[in-house]
Amino acid sequence: MQGKLAIEGGTPVRTRPFPPQKKVGKEELKQLVDVIYSGNMNRFGGGEKVDQFEEEFAAIHGRKYGIASTSGTASIHVAVGMINPNPGDEIITGPITDMGSIVPILYQGAIPVFAEVDPYTFNMDPADIEAKITDRTVAIMAIHLFGNPCDMDAIMEIARKHDLPVIEDCSQAHLSEYRGELVGTIGDIGCFSLQQSKHITCGDGGITITDDDEYGMRGRLFMDKGWHRAQYGPRQYEVFGPNYRMNELSGAVALAQTRRMHEIIDTRRARGELLTELLNEHDSPYVKPQKILDGCRGTYWQYGMRVEPEAPFTPGEFAQALSAEGVSCGAHYIGKPIFLCHDALRNKRLFGDSDYPFDRASREVVYDETTTPRTQEVLDRLVQPMCPTQFMSEDDVRDIAAAIIKVSSLLGQSS
Ligand SMILES: Cc1ncc(COP(=O)(O)O)c(C=O)c1O
């Protein structure tokens, strides 16, 4: 079966294309048709779909409040708006993420402080979170990377000790399980993206969940320009906030997707876990699947692997050889810690010529190669082979496993 590597002229493991990922269909169309016939495309114009989406998504998570918005970034901005930091306050978060986790912190005048990640789980290291706490820290934002739950027991213990709220960025982690609990319900606030590539989607969208009345009410106002619509008479804006209202067309699709969320995740998780099982049977000393903590279940938004330094190939060479086998593979995910991916952030020049919000900090904040060197090493070793999806059969997953095993056994090794 193994033969010669495709990159050296051998036969690729996979020559057929993998199934396409068409995420929406009849159920979404049915909900959309209701909206078009109703003529109400705005949630406050008599629409019902966004309300239903919020209610059902929150109920699945056992939370009192679900606040829909226009993106995952917006859902995180709503969360930071709930916390309501003072300019210059600090929020500790992870350096392997999308800019959508960071922009909301800065727009609220707060300062992102980055904790190192663990080399095997790729998630934030609780010990480094605690080491980064100062008297200006107002929250911890945990990021469940690739749908893999963070070490929430340790994070919550630190948060309680220092009396800090925890925001969970679950943009990649719908229905991921942490020791019997759903992510997004362990901390104080959970945020989800419904962007096209996410587990459930309405093209672009987001939702923030919480059980806390004060956060819930503040977040609801924040999402709608602070407008207290329940009151009659002169307009009353009670919170300073943007317009992040989800429209009814997005709400209709988000509702249908939420109703299918368990089915989508069950299949996707089964395919992801099958891949891990097959790879563990082979147990390559050189390429290891992302570690999942005991009692946790991921949802495989991407399939992360670590190429060990002892491997006779680089992560880039591995990715190239695997892609030649017909199983596409990326290397290094975002490449650099997120603060180095953005010149304006690195230079701390975000609002015109000002130093805001860094001029409100009580200490100098540095974003350079010395900020999270361990995380750079983790990114340097990271590869992302094609992730099993809910659209794949078990045989598709077996082909992915066979290709990974072939490349990790043959590449750079004399037979
Ligand atoms: C971890 C994480 N946080 C936040 C976001 C932002 O989500 P959106 O693109 O919906 O604004 C993303 C999107 O890729 C993400 O992966």
PDB file of C-alpha atoms and ligand atoms in Angstrom, residues 71-74 76 97-101 143 145 169 171-172 193-195 197-198 204-205 301 333, ligand 1:
ATOM      1  CA  SER A  71     -20.228  38.179  12.890  1.00  0.00           C
ATOM      2  CA  GLY A  72     -18.059  36.255  15.312  1.00  0.00           C
ATOM      3  CA  THR A  73     -16.076  39.462  15.733  1.00  0.00           C
ATOM      4  CA  ALA A  74     -19.293  41.294  16.641  1.00  0.00           C
ATOM      5  CA  ILE A  76     -16.902  39.072  20.855  1.00  0.00           C
ATOM      6  CA  THR A  97      -6.482  33.089  16.691  1.00  0.00           C
ATOM      7  CA  ASP A  98      -8.223  35.230  14.109  1.00  0.00           C
ATOM      8  CA  MET A  99      -7.976  39.026  14.321  1.00  0.00           C
ATOM      9  CA  GLY A 100     -11.695  38.894  15.156  1.00  0.00           C
ATOM     10  CA  SER A 101     -10.804  37.951  18.748  1.00  0.00           C
ATOM     11  CA  ILE A 143      -9.932  30.478  22.608  1.00  0.00           C
ATOM     12  CA  LEU A 145      -8.573  26.441  18.907  1.00  0.00           C
ATOM     13  CA  ASP A 169     -14.283  32.365  22.057  1.00  0.00           C
ATOM     14  CA  SER A 171     -15.959  30.568  17.015  1.00  0.00           C
ATOM     15  CA  GLN A 172     -14.382  27.261  15.987  1.00  0.00           C
ATOM     16  CA  SER A 193     -19.115  32.781  14.751  1.00  0.00           C
ATOM     17  CA  LEU A 194     -21.517  31.735  11.984  1.00  0.00           C
ATOM     18  CA  GLN A 195     -19.200  32.746   9.167  1.00  0.00           C
ATOM     19  CA  SER A 197     -16.373  28.233   7.135  1.00  0.00           C
ATOM     20  CA  LYS A 198     -17.765  27.588  10.620  1.00  0.00           C
ATOM     21  CA  ASP A 204     -21.691  35.869   8.294  1.00  0.00           C
ATOM     22  CA  GLY A 205     -23.173  36.025  11.759  1.00  0.00           C
ATOM     23  CA  TRP A 301     -12.871  22.773  12.764  1.00  0.00           C
ATOM     24  CA  TYR A 333      -1.776  28.061  10.411  1.00  0.00           C
TER      25      TYR A 333
HETATM   26  C1  LIG B   1     -11.157  31.888  16.894  1.00  0.00           C
HETATM   27  C2  LIG B   1     -11.895  32.918  16.112  1.00  0.00           C
HETATM   28  N1  LIG B   1     -12.341  34.015  16.738  1.00  0.00           N
HETATM   29  C3  LIG B   1     -13.026  34.966  16.077  1.00  0.00           C
HETATM   30  C4  LIG B   1     -13.290  34.861  14.730  1.00  0.00           C
HETATM   31  C5  LIG B   1     -14.045  35.959  14.043  1.00  0.00           C
HETATM   32  O1  LIG B   1     -15.214  35.480  13.448  1.00  0.00           O
HETATM   33  P1  LIG B   1     -15.863  36.241  12.185  1.00  0.00           P
HETATM   34  O2  LIG B   1     -14.999  35.980  11.013  1.00  0.00           O
HETATM   35  O3  LIG B   1     -17.220  35.615  12.067  1.00  0.00           O
HETATM   36  O4  LIG B   1     -15.938  37.682  12.542  1.00  0.00           O
HETATM   37  C6  LIG B   1     -12.857  33.734  14.040  1.00  0.00           C
HETATM   38  C7  LIG B   1     -13.110  33.586  12.584  1.00  0.00           C
HETATM   39  O5  LIG B   1     -12.369  32.977  11.863  1.00  0.00           O
HETATM   40  C8  LIG B   1     -12.136  32.734  14.746  1.00  0.00           C
HETATM   41  O6  LIG B   1     -11.702  31.633  14.111  1.00  0.00           O
END
